[in-house]
mmCIF file of C-alpha atoms in Angstrom:
data_model
loop_
_atom_site.group_PDB
_atom_site.id
_atom_site.type_symbol
_atom_site.label_atom_id
_atom_site.label_comp_id
_atom_site.label_asym_id
_atom_site.label_seq_id
_atom_site.Cartn_x
_atom_site.Cartn_y
_atom_site.Cartn_z
ATOM 1 C CA MET A 76 96.746 85.360 112.809
ATOM 2 C CA ALA A 77 98.185 83.601 115.681
ATOM 3 C CA LYS A 78 99.089 80.586 113.438
ATOM 4 C CA ILE A 79 101.665 82.478 111.469
ATOM 5 C CA ASN A 80 104.728 83.985 113.637
ATOM 6 C CA HIS A 81 104.814 87.608 113.132
ATOM 7 C CA GLY A 82 108.500 87.713 113.367
ATOM 8 C CA THR A 83 108.951 85.011 111.180
ATOM 9 C CA LEU A 84 106.308 86.552 108.453
ATOM 10 C CA MET A 85 108.236 90.129 108.728
ATOM 11 C CA GLN A 86 111.784 88.423 108.318
ATOM 12 C CA CYS A 87 110.276 86.708 105.046
ATOM 13 C CA ILE A 88 108.731 89.861 103.764
ATOM 14 C CA ASN A 89 111.884 91.963 104.209
ATOM 15 C CA THR A 90 113.941 89.201 102.578
ATOM 16 C CA VAL A 91 111.559 89.245 99.419
ATOM 17 C CA LEU A 92 111.791 92.866 99.370
ATOM 18 C CA ASP A 93 115.556 93.276 100.034
ATOM 19 C CA GLY A 94 116.122 90.717 97.320
ATOM 20 C CA SER A 95 115.040 93.272 94.774
ATOM 21 C CA LYS A 96 117.197 96.300 96.073
ATOM 22 C CA ALA A 97 120.709 96.576 94.781
ATOM 23 C CA GLU A 98 121.839 98.550 97.906
ATOM 24 C CA LYS A 99 120.502 95.799 99.959
ATOM 25 C CA GLY A 100 122.451 93.308 98.282
ATOM 26 C CA GLY A 101 120.080 91.767 96.059
ATOM 27 C CA LYS A 102 119.255 92.567 92.159
ATOM 28 C CA ALA A 103 117.090 95.052 90.914
ATOM 29 C CA ARG A 104 115.240 94.094 87.883
ATOM 30 C CA LYS A 105 114.307 96.456 84.885
ATOM 31 C CA PHE A 106 110.652 95.938 85.713
ATOM 32 C CA PRO A 107 108.458 96.012 88.747
ATOM 33 C CA GLU A 108 108.369 92.550 90.457
ATOM 34 C CA SER A 109 105.247 91.359 92.046
ATOM 35 C CA ILE A 110 104.895 89.608 95.184
ATOM 36 C CA ASP A 111 103.002 86.376 95.043
ATOM 37 C CA LEU A 112 101.521 84.471 97.786
ATOM 38 C CA PHE A 113 101.298 80.272 97.324
ATOM 39 C CA LEU A 114 99.380 78.285 99.514
ATOM 40 C CA ASN A 115 99.543 74.348 99.862
ATOM 41 C CA LEU A 116 96.493 72.491 101.066
ATOM 42 C CA LYS A 117 96.216 69.196 102.661
ATOM 43 C CA ASN A 118 93.513 66.580 103.549
ATOM 44 C CA TYR A 119 91.561 67.762 100.704
ATOM 45 C CA ASP A 120 89.977 65.507 98.017
ATOM 46 C CA THR A 121 89.177 67.773 95.012
ATOM 47 C CA GLN A 122 86.809 64.894 93.527
ATOM 48 C CA LYS A 123 84.745 64.557 96.447
ATOM 49 C CA ASP A 124 84.994 67.626 98.467
ATOM 50 C CA LYS A 125 82.955 70.596 97.463
ATOM 51 C CA ARG A 126 85.397 73.159 95.521
ATOM 52 C CA PHE A 127 85.200 76.558 96.744
ATOM 53 C CA SER A 128 85.670 79.982 94.922
ATOM 54 C CA GLY A 129 85.905 83.149 96.774
ATOM 55 C CA SER A 130 87.286 86.720 96.012
ATOM 56 C CA ILE A 131 88.362 89.762 98.415
ATOM 57 C CA LYS A 132 89.667 93.092 98.256
ATOM 58 C CA LEU A 133 92.871 93.643 99.856
ATOM 59 C CA PRO A 134 93.687 96.912 102.030
ATOM 60 C CA ARG A 135 96.336 98.013 99.758
ATOM 61 C CA LEU A 136 97.007 98.276 95.897
ATOM 62 C CA ALA A 137 98.174 95.151 94.965
ATOM 63 C CA ARG A 138 98.759 95.316 90.959
ATOM 64 C CA PRO A 139 99.217 99.042 89.893
ATOM 65 C CA ARG A 140 100.298 97.802 86.433
ATOM 66 C CA PHE A 141 96.986 95.473 86.073
ATOM 67 C CA LYS A 142 95.485 96.697 82.881
ATOM 68 C CA VAL A 143 91.673 97.054 82.917
ATOM 69 C CA GLY A 144 89.644 98.264 79.928
ATOM 70 C CA ILE A 145 85.951 99.169 79.848
ATOM 71 C CA ILE A 146 83.441 98.184 77.169
ATOM 72 C CA GLY A 147 81.198 100.999 77.700
ATOM 73 C CA ASP A 148 77.923 102.541 76.140
ATOM 74 C CA ALA A 149 78.272 106.061 75.185
ATOM 75 C CA TYR A 150 77.875 107.259 78.942
ATOM 76 C CA HIS A 151 80.500 105.169 79.967
ATOM 77 C CA ILE A 152 82.891 105.891 77.213
ATOM 78 C CA ASP A 153 82.602 109.327 77.852
ATOM 79 C CA GLN A 154 83.397 108.957 81.683
ATOM 80 C CA ALA A 155 86.485 107.072 80.695
ATOM 81 C CA LYS A 156 87.967 109.374 78.447
ATOM 82 C CA LYS A 157 87.992 111.801 81.059
ATOM 83 C CA THR A 158 90.001 109.502 82.843
ATOM 84 C CA SER A 159 93.371 107.070 81.341
ATOM 85 C CA ILE A 160 90.891 104.001 81.290
ATOM 86 C CA PRO A 161 91.145 102.621 77.811
ATOM 87 C CA THR A 162 87.800 101.808 76.051
ATOM 88 C CA VAL A 163 86.100 99.321 73.963
ATOM 89 C CA SER A 164 82.957 100.105 72.103
ATOM 90 C CA LEU A 165 80.098 97.757 71.360
ATOM 91 C CA GLU A 166 81.138 98.579 67.747
ATOM 92 C CA ASP A 167 84.883 97.318 68.225
ATOM 93 C CA LEU A 168 83.322 94.238 69.665
ATOM 94 C CA LYS A 169 81.062 93.587 66.528
ATOM 95 C CA LYS A 170 84.174 93.885 64.277
ATOM 96 C CA LEU A 171 85.928 91.027 65.944
ATOM 97 C CA ASN A 172 82.796 89.006 64.453
ATOM 98 C CA LYS A 173 83.140 86.048 66.993
ATOM 99 C CA ASN A 174 86.364 85.036 65.291
ATOM 100 C CA LYS A 175 88.059 83.282 68.329
ATOM 101 C CA LYS A 176 91.628 84.197 67.771
ATOM 102 C CA LEU A 177 90.605 87.941 67.574
ATOM 103 C CA VAL A 178 88.710 87.727 70.754
ATOM 104 C CA LYS A 179 91.817 85.825 72.146
ATOM 105 C CA LYS A 180 93.855 88.649 70.912
ATOM 106 C CA LEU A 181 91.598 91.430 72.775
ATOM 107 C CA CYS A 182 91.354 89.112 76.111
ATOM 108 C CA ASN A 183 94.985 88.930 76.041
ATOM 109 C CA SER A 184 95.498 92.927 75.646
ATOM 110 C CA TYR A 185 94.217 93.311 79.164
ATOM 111 C CA ASP A 186 94.258 91.763 82.610
ATOM 112 C CA ALA A 187 90.458 92.448 83.169
ATOM 113 C CA PHE A 188 87.291 94.224 81.743
ATOM 114 C CA LEU A 189 84.722 96.520 83.309
ATOM 115 C CA ALA A 190 81.320 96.808 81.326
ATOM 116 C CA SER A 191 78.478 98.876 81.242
ATOM 117 C CA GLU A 192 75.275 97.162 82.743
ATOM 118 C CA SER A 193 73.212 97.970 79.947
ATOM 119 C CA LEU A 194 75.678 95.763 77.919
ATOM 120 C CA ILE A 195 76.676 93.037 80.022
ATOM 121 C CA LYS A 196 73.866 90.489 78.543
ATOM 122 C CA THR A 197 74.615 91.461 75.286
ATOM 123 C CA ILE A 198 78.306 90.750 75.135
ATOM 124 C CA PRO A 199 78.024 87.026 74.908
ATOM 125 C CA ARG A 200 75.774 87.303 71.944
ATOM 126 C CA ILE A 201 78.320 89.403 70.180
ATOM 127 C CA VAL A 202 81.586 87.809 70.897
ATOM 128 C CA GLY A 203 80.449 84.189 71.968
ATOM 129 C CA PRO A 204 81.736 82.285 75.140
ATOM 130 C CA HIS A 205 85.229 83.040 74.467
ATOM 131 C CA MET A 206 85.779 85.781 76.931
ATOM 132 C CA ASN A 207 83.939 83.426 79.639
ATOM 133 C CA ARG A 208 86.644 80.804 78.630
ATOM 134 C CA ALA A 209 89.624 83.084 78.967
ATOM 135 C CA GLY A 210 88.354 83.936 82.480
ATOM 136 C CA LYS A 211 88.002 87.658 81.404
ATOM 137 C CA PHE A 212 84.232 88.001 81.428
ATOM 138 C CA PRO A 213 83.674 91.769 82.394
ATOM 139 C CA THR A 214 82.378 92.961 85.751
ATOM 140 C CA ALA A 215 79.227 95.276 85.399
ATOM 141 C CA VAL A 216 79.384 99.015 86.505
ATOM 142 C CA VAL A 217 76.367 101.120 86.560
ATOM 143 C CA GLN A 218 75.918 104.889 85.675
ATOM 144 C CA GLY A 219 77.264 107.190 88.569
ATOM 145 C CA GLU A 220 79.830 104.623 89.807
ATOM 146 C CA ASP A 221 83.246 106.183 89.863
ATOM 147 C CA LEU A 222 85.259 104.227 87.454
ATOM 148 C CA GLU A 223 88.645 104.882 88.567
ATOM 149 C CA ALA A 224 87.375 103.749 91.999
ATOM 150 C CA LYS A 225 86.312 100.349 90.444
ATOM 151 C CA VAL A 226 89.550 100.002 88.597
ATOM 152 C CA GLU A 227 91.355 100.345 91.758
ATOM 153 C CA GLU A 228 89.036 97.696 93.254
ATOM 154 C CA LEU A 229 89.990 95.180 90.491
ATOM 155 C CA ARG A 230 94.012 95.753 91.091
ATOM 156 C CA SER A 231 93.414 94.940 94.727
ATOM 157 C CA THR A 232 91.213 91.834 94.425
ATOM 158 C CA VAL A 233 92.438 88.479 94.887
ATOM 159 C CA LYS A 234 90.621 85.428 93.923
ATOM 160 C CA PHE A 235 90.883 81.956 95.253
ATOM 161 C CA GLN A 236 89.351 79.029 93.301
ATOM 162 C CA LEU A 237 89.796 75.313 94.110
ATOM 163 C CA LYS A 238 90.170 73.300 90.917
ATOM 164 C CA LYS A 239 92.212 70.276 90.427
ATOM 165 C CA VAL A 240 95.195 70.892 92.281
ATOM 166 C CA LEU A 241 96.273 71.759 95.802
ATOM 167 C CA CYS A 242 98.072 74.504 95.270
ATOM 168 C CA LEU A 243 96.437 77.975 95.232
ATOM 169 C CA GLY A 244 98.201 81.327 94.303
ATOM 170 C CA ALA A 245 97.622 85.180 94.064
ATOM 171 C CA CYS A 246 99.331 88.476 93.625
ATOM 172 C CA ILE A 247 99.238 90.475 96.992
ATOM 173 C CA GLY A 248 101.404 93.374 96.285
ATOM 174 C CA HIS A 249 104.616 94.495 94.704
ATOM 175 C CA VAL A 250 108.468 94.819 95.843
ATOM 176 C CA ALA A 251 108.089 98.738 96.009
ATOM 177 C CA MET A 252 105.709 98.420 98.680
ATOM 178 C CA ASP A 253 106.148 99.145 102.321
ATOM 179 C CA PRO A 254 106.734 96.075 104.415
ATOM 180 C CA GLU A 255 103.748 96.442 106.646
ATOM 181 C CA ASP A 256 101.605 96.944 103.604
ATOM 182 C CA VAL A 257 102.387 93.833 102.289
ATOM 183 C CA ARG A 258 101.553 92.256 105.752
ATOM 184 C CA LEU A 259 98.392 93.594 105.756
ATOM 185 C CA ASN A 260 97.542 92.176 102.416
ATOM 186 C CA LEU A 261 98.950 89.016 103.225
ATOM 187 C CA VAL A 262 96.983 88.597 106.311
ATOM 188 C CA LEU A 263 93.821 89.599 104.875
ATOM 189 C CA ALA A 264 94.360 87.148 102.053
ATOM 190 C CA VAL A 265 95.456 83.906 104.226
ATOM 191 C CA ASN A 266 92.577 84.693 106.410
ATOM 192 C CA PHE A 267 90.141 84.736 103.711
ATOM 193 C CA LEU A 268 91.432 81.690 102.335
ATOM 194 C CA ILE A 269 91.068 79.695 105.823
ATOM 195 C CA SER A 270 87.425 80.776 105.917
ATOM 196 C CA LEU A 271 86.689 79.130 102.581
ATOM 197 C CA LEU A 272 88.199 75.659 103.919
ATOM 198 C CA LYS A 273 86.140 73.166 105.176
ATOM 199 C CA LYS A 274 88.355 72.585 108.486
ATOM 200 C CA ASN A 275 90.093 76.066 108.282
ATOM 201 C CA TRP A 276 93.722 75.788 109.588
ATOM 202 C CA GLN A 277 93.670 72.205 109.593
ATOM 203 C CA ASN A 278 93.579 72.120 105.424
ATOM 204 C CA LEU A 279 96.616 74.535 105.342
ATOM 205 C CA LYS A 280 99.937 72.583 104.605
ATOM 206 C CA SER A 281 102.262 75.611 103.859
ATOM 207 C CA VAL A 282 102.587 79.107 102.585
ATOM 208 C CA TYR A 283 105.274 80.770 100.830
ATOM 209 C CA ILE A 284 105.737 84.263 99.420
ATOM 210 C CA LYS A 285 108.221 85.285 96.528
ATOM 211 C CA SER A 286 108.739 88.131 94.159
ATOM 212 C CA THR A 287 108.839 87.558 90.392
ATOM 213 C CA MET A 288 112.300 86.556 90.175
ATOM 214 C CA GLY A 289 113.405 86.204 93.759
ATOM 215 C CA LYS A 290 113.466 83.011 95.884
ATOM 216 C CA PRO A 291 110.608 81.458 97.655
ATOM 217 C CA GLN A 292 110.135 82.302 101.571
ATOM 218 C CA ARG A 293 108.153 80.050 103.622
ATOM 219 C CA VAL A 294 106.172 81.850 106.290
ATOM 220 C CA TYR A 295 103.895 78.794 107.467
#
């Protein structure tokens, strides 16, 4: 990623991390701050140009507090109970009775969902279109897959989707991470976005990172 100066990048990452540490002159918060990546595009017409969407798994765990629930059949609920993954049964969904407020409340209780492959086609019939509209439609899992590994994958996956605005954002880490781990996640995320753009680096105007409560740092 020669386009972004390594020294500038590491300086920005260290500034973000130090800003959350009292011993470094920053301000420690009562909650673990995330580190977010913001990318501004240029020379893109969201009306005419093809809108893109893509996801990639980052090399380091980005969101350890990202809450994932599994909508499971008997097999997956049994597997989930052996771990600490919260479960939702088909009967639990039926009790919502397609009530928009109740489905929304369920969606708000989790950051993402997994679901047994055997139930994926059944879920929209039971809860209606509301999970999909909330951007919380489950990711399918099959019998034999490692549920904990699947949860870790969701916690480390970022998605870029061009809609009506030319600013994109993604969580790429948290302030307790090692600077090099933040760099690895950032480099992969930026390079992946560049690969989605029609003219690659020519479409990238600027790149910033910031912690939840910290000041933005421009890296490009």
